[in-house]
Each structure stands twice: as structure tokens, then as C-alpha cells.
Coordinates of C-alpha atoms and ligand atoms in Angstrom, one line a residue:
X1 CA 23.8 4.2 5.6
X2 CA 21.5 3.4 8.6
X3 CA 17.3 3.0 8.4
X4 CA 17.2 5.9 10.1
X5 CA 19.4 7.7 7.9
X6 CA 17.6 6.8 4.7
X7 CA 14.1 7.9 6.2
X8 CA 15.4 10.8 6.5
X9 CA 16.6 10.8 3.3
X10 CA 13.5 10.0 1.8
X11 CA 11.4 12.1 3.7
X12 CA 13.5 15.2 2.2
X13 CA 12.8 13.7 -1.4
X14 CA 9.4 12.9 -0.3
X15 CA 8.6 16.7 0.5
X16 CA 10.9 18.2 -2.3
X17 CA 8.7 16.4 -4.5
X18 CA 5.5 17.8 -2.7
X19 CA 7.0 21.2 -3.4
X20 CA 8.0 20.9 -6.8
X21 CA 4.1 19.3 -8.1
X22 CA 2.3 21.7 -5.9
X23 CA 0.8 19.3 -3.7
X24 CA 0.1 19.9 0.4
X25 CA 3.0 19.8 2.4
X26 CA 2.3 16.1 4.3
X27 CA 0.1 14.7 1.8
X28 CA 1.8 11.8 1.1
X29 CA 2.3 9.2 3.5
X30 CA 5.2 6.7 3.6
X31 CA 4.5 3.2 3.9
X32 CA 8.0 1.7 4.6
X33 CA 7.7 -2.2 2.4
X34 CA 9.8 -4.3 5.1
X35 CA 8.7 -8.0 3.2
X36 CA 12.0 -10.0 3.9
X37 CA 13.8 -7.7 6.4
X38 CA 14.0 -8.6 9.8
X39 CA 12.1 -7.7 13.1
X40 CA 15.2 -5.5 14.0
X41 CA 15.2 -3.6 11.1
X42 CA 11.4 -2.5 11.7
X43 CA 12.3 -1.5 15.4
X44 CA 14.9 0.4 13.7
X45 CA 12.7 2.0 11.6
X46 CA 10.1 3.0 14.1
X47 CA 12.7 4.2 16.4
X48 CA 13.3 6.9 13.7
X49 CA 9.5 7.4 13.8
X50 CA 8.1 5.6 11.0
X51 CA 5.0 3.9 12.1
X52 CA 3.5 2.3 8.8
X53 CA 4.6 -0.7 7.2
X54 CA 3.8 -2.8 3.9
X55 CA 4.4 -6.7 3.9
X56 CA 3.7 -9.4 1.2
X57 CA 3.2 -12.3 2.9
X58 CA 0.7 -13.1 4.8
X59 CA 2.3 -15.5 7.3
X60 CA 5.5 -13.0 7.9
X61 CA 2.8 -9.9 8.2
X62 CA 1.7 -12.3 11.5
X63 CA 4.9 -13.0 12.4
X64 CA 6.3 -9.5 12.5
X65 CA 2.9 -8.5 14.3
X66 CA 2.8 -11.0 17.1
X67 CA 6.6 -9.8 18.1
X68 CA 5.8 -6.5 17.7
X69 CA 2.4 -6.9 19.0
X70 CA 3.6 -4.0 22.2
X71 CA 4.5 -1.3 19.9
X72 CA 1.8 0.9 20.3
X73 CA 0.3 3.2 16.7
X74 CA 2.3 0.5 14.8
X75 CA 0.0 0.2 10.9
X76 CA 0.5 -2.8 8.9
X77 CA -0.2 -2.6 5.2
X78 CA -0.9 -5.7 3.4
X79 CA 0.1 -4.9 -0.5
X80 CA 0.7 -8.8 -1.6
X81 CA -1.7 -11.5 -3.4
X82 CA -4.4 -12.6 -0.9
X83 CA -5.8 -15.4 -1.6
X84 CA -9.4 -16.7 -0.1
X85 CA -8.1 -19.4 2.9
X86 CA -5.5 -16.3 4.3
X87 CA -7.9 -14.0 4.7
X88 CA -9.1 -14.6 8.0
X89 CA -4.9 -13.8 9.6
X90 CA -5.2 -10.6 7.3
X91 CA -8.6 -9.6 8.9
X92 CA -7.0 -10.3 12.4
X93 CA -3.8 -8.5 11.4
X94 CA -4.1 -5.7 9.1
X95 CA -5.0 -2.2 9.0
X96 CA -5.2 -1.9 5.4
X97 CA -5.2 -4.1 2.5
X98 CA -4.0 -3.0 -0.7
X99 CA -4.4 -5.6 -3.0
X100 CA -8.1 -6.3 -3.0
X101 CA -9.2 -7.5 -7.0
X102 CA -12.8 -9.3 -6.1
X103 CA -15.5 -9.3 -4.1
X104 CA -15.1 -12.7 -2.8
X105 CA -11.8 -11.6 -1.2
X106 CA -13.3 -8.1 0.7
X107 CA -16.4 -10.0 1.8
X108 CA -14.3 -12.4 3.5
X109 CA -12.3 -9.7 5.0
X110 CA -15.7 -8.2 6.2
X111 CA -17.0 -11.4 7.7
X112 CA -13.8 -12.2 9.6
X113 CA -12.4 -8.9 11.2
X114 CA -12.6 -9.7 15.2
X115 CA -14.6 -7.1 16.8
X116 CA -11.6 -5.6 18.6
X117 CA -9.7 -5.2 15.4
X118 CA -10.6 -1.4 14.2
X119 CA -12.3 -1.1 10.6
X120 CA -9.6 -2.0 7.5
X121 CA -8.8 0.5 5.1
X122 CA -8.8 -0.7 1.6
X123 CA -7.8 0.0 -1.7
X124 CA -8.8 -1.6 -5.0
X125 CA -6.1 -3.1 -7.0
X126 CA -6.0 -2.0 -10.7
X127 CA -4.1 -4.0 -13.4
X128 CA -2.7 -1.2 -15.0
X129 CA -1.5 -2.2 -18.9
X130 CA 2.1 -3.8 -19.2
X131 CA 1.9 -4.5 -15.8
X132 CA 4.3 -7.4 -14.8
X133 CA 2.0 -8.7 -12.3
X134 CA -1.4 -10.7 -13.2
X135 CA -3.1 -9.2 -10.3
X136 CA -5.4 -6.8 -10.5
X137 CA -8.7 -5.7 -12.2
X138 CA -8.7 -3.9 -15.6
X139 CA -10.6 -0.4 -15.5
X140 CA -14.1 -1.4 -16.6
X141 CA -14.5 -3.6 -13.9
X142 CA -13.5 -0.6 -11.4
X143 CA -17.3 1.1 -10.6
X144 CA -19.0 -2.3 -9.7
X145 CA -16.5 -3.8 -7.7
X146 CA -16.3 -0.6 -5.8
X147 CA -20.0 0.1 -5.3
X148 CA -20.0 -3.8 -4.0
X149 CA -17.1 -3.2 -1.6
X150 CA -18.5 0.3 -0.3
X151 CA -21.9 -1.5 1.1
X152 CA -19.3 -3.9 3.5
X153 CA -19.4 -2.4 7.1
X154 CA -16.3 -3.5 8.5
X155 CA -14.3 -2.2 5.7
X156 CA -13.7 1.2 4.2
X157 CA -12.7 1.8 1.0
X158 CA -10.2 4.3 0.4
X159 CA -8.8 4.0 -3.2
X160 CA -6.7 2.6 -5.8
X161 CA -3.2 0.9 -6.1
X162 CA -1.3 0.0 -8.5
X163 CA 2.2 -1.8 -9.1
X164 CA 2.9 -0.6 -13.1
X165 CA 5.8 -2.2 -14.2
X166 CA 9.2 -0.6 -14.6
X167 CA 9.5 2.3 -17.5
X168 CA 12.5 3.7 -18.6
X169 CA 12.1 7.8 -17.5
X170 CA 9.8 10.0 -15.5
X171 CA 7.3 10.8 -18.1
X172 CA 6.9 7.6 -19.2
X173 CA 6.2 7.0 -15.4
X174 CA 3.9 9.7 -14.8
X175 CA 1.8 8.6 -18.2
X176 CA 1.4 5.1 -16.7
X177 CA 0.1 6.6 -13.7
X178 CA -1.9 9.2 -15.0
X179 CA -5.2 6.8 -15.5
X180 CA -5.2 5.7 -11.8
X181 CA -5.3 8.7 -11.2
X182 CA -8.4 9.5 -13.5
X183 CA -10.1 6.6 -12.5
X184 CA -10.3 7.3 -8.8
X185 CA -11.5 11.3 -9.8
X186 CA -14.2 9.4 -11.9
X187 CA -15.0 7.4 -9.0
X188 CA -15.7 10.7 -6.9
X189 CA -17.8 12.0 -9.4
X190 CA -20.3 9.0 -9.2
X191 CA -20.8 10.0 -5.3
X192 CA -17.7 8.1 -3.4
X193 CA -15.2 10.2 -1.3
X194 CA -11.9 8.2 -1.9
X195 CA -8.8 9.8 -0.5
X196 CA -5.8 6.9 -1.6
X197 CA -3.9 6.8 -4.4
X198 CA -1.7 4.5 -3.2
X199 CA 1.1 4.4 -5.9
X200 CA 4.9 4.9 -6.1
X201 CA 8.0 2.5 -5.1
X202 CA 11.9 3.2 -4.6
X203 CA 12.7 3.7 -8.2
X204 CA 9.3 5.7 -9.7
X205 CA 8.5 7.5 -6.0
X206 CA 8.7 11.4 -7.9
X207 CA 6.2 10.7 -10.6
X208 CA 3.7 8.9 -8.6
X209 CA 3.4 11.9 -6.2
X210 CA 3.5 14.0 -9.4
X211 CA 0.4 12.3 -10.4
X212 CA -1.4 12.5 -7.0
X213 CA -0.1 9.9 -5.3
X214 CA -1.0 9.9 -1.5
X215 CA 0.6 6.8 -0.5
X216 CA 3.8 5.8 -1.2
X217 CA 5.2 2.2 -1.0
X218 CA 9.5 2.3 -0.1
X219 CA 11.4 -0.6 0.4
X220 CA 14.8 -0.4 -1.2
X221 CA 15.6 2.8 -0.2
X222 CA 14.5 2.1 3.1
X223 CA 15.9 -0.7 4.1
X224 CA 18.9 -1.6 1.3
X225 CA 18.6 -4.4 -0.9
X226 CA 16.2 -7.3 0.1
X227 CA 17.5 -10.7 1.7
X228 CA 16.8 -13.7 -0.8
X229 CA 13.3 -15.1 0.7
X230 CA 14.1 -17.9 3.4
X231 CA 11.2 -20.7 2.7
X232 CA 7.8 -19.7 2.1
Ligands
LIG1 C1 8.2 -4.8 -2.7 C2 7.1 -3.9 -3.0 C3 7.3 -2.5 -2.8 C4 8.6 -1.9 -2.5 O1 9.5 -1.9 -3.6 P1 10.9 -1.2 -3.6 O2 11.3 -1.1 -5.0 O3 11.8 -2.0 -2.8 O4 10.7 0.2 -3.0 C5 6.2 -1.7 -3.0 N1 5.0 -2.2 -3.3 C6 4.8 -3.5 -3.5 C7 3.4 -4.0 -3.9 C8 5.8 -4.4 -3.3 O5 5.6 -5.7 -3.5

């Protein structure tokens, strides 16, 4: 099976699933994850049309970017840990960052984006229960954080993400993200205009979008099995 092959693939399953939960046709957007796949495969992958892409790491997000720097519409999504002293590559890099857990990290972000470097779309990271990863805030910390990170003018906030661990079936799936989904109509009723759920991977892709997701984040199924890291 080629990239291009399983984009197509997944954009069929991505708008069956559309259909079948009654959302718009287009409402979700792909985010192709291409964190330890090479430069090729992306060229691959945007050859077939797909313009957005997630990456982990800060210094391969650069990388990729500076080879590809002459590929015009091309959207990188950072969706790993950021930590405080990367955040100045990610402001020069980015389009959106998915993975922002305190205010320390989005003022940075703020302070640091060059001029030239349009506005960066943000989501806030939520910790959802039984999540594998440590990242993340927990619910009650959701409103303040957000109300801080509205007031920064070089970012716009946009949502929530999430990254719930594995569960066993679809409804168990859909109950996990069920909350996120809550929390960011909350959100709207206290006066912000979020449009990002950004939720969903290879393997839990149907009941994310079931629950509102607008943003989906595909590696696997994209791009086959990762590549062991090299060093990072
Ligand atoms: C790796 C990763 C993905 C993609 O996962 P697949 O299971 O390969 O689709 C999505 N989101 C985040 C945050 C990731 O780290």
C-alpha cells in the first residue's frame, strides 16, 4: 500500500464516519502525524494533496521544515511535549501547537513568534483520566488557563486535545471522549468561540469524530508502522 493510497483510504473512512454521526460533510480535518518518517514520505503525502502535518519533536519539526521550506500551504502541527528553552524553534516553525498545558509555555510562544511568522493556532492540552501520558491539565484547571491564553496576541486559541489512552471498543472510546467534548461547549458558554476538538489517532479515529472531533491526528494508517527513533 502507497501514502497516497492510504489517504485515500482514510479520507473514505474519514467521511463515512461524517455520514454515519451526522456531522458536516468536511468537518474534520486530517492532520497526517509523520514523527519518525522521512522527508520523502511527506513529499509523498503532499503530492496526494495532504497539506497538514503533526510532528513530536521539536528539532525534527525544523528539520523537516527547513527542507521543505519551498512547498508552498504546507501546515505543521506540533502535538509533542514542549518544553520552555524549545519554544522559541516552535514559534519560528509552527502553525499550531497542540500540546500547550501552562501559561509559561504560550507566553513564551507569544513573545517569540517572528513577525513574518502568521498567528499560531492553539489548542489546550487536557489530561484526560487513565491517560498514559503525564502531560496535560486536569479539567478544573481548564477556564483559567484558557482565559490567560485568550488575552496573548500572537496566538489564537482554538480548542482542546487530548491523547486518552488505548480502550478496548468504540464506546468505551467515545465515553473517554465524551468530556473533551463537554468541556470545550462549557468553554463557549462562558463567551469563547473555540472551533478544535482536536482528538482521534489511527486506532480510535471513528469515535472521536463521533464525539465532535474536528481534527484528527493519523499516523499509522498513513504512513505504515513507525521507524524505531534514530538519536534524539
Ligand atoms: C504519534 C501520535 C499520533 C499518531 O498516532 P497513530 O496511532 O500512529 O495514528 C497522534 N497524536 C499524537 C499526539 C501522537 O504522538
Amino acid at each position: 500500500m502507497t501514502i497516497q493510497a492510504n489517504l485515500q483510504t482514510i479520507g473514505e473512512r474519514l467521511h463515512t464516519a461524517e455520514q454515519r454521526f451526522n456531522r458536516p460533510l468536511n468537518s474534520v480535518q486530517l492532520v497526517a502525524v509523520s514523527k519518525f518518517h522521512s522527508v520523502e514520505s511527506i513529499q509523498q503525502a503532499y503530492q496526494a494533496g495532504q497539506r497538514a502535518f503533526g510532528e513530536n519533536y521539536v528539532q525534527e519539526m525544523v528539520e523537516k521544515a527547513q527542507v521543505l521550506a519551498n512547498y508552498p500551504d504546507l501546515e505543521w502541527h506540533f502535538i509533542g511535549p514542549l518544553q520552555s528553552n524549545k519554544t522559541k524553534l516552535v514559534a519560528e516553525t509552527a502553525h499550531w501547537v497542540h500540546t500547550i498545558d501552562r501559561l509559561k509555555i504560550a507566553e513564551r510562544l507569544n513573545a517569540q513568534k517572528p513577525v513574518s511568522h502568521p498567528v499560531i493556532n492553539v489548542c489546550l492540552q487536557i489530561n484526560l483520566s487513565g491517560e498514559d501520558s503525564k502531560s496535560g491539565i486536569a479539567f478544573n484547571e481548564v477556564l483559567p488557563l484558557a482565559q490567560q491564553v485568550a488575552q496573548l496576541p500572537h496566538l489564537k486559541l482554538r480548542g482542546l486535545m487530548a491523547i486518552p489512552a488505548p480502550e478496548a471498543n468504540f464506546e468505551q472510546q467515545r465515553a473517554v471522549f465524551k468530556p473533551l467534548r463537554e468541556c470545550l461547549e462549557y468553554l463557549n458558554t462562558q463567551g469563547f468561540k473555540l472551533d478544535t476538538l482536536s482528538m482521534g489517532m489511527s486506532d480510535d479515529m471513528a469515535a472521536a469524530i463521533a464525539e465532535g472531533a474536528t481534527l484528527v491526528r493519523i499516523g499509522t494508517a498513513i504512513f505504515g508502522q513507525r521507524p524505531k527513533p534514530q538519536s534524539t
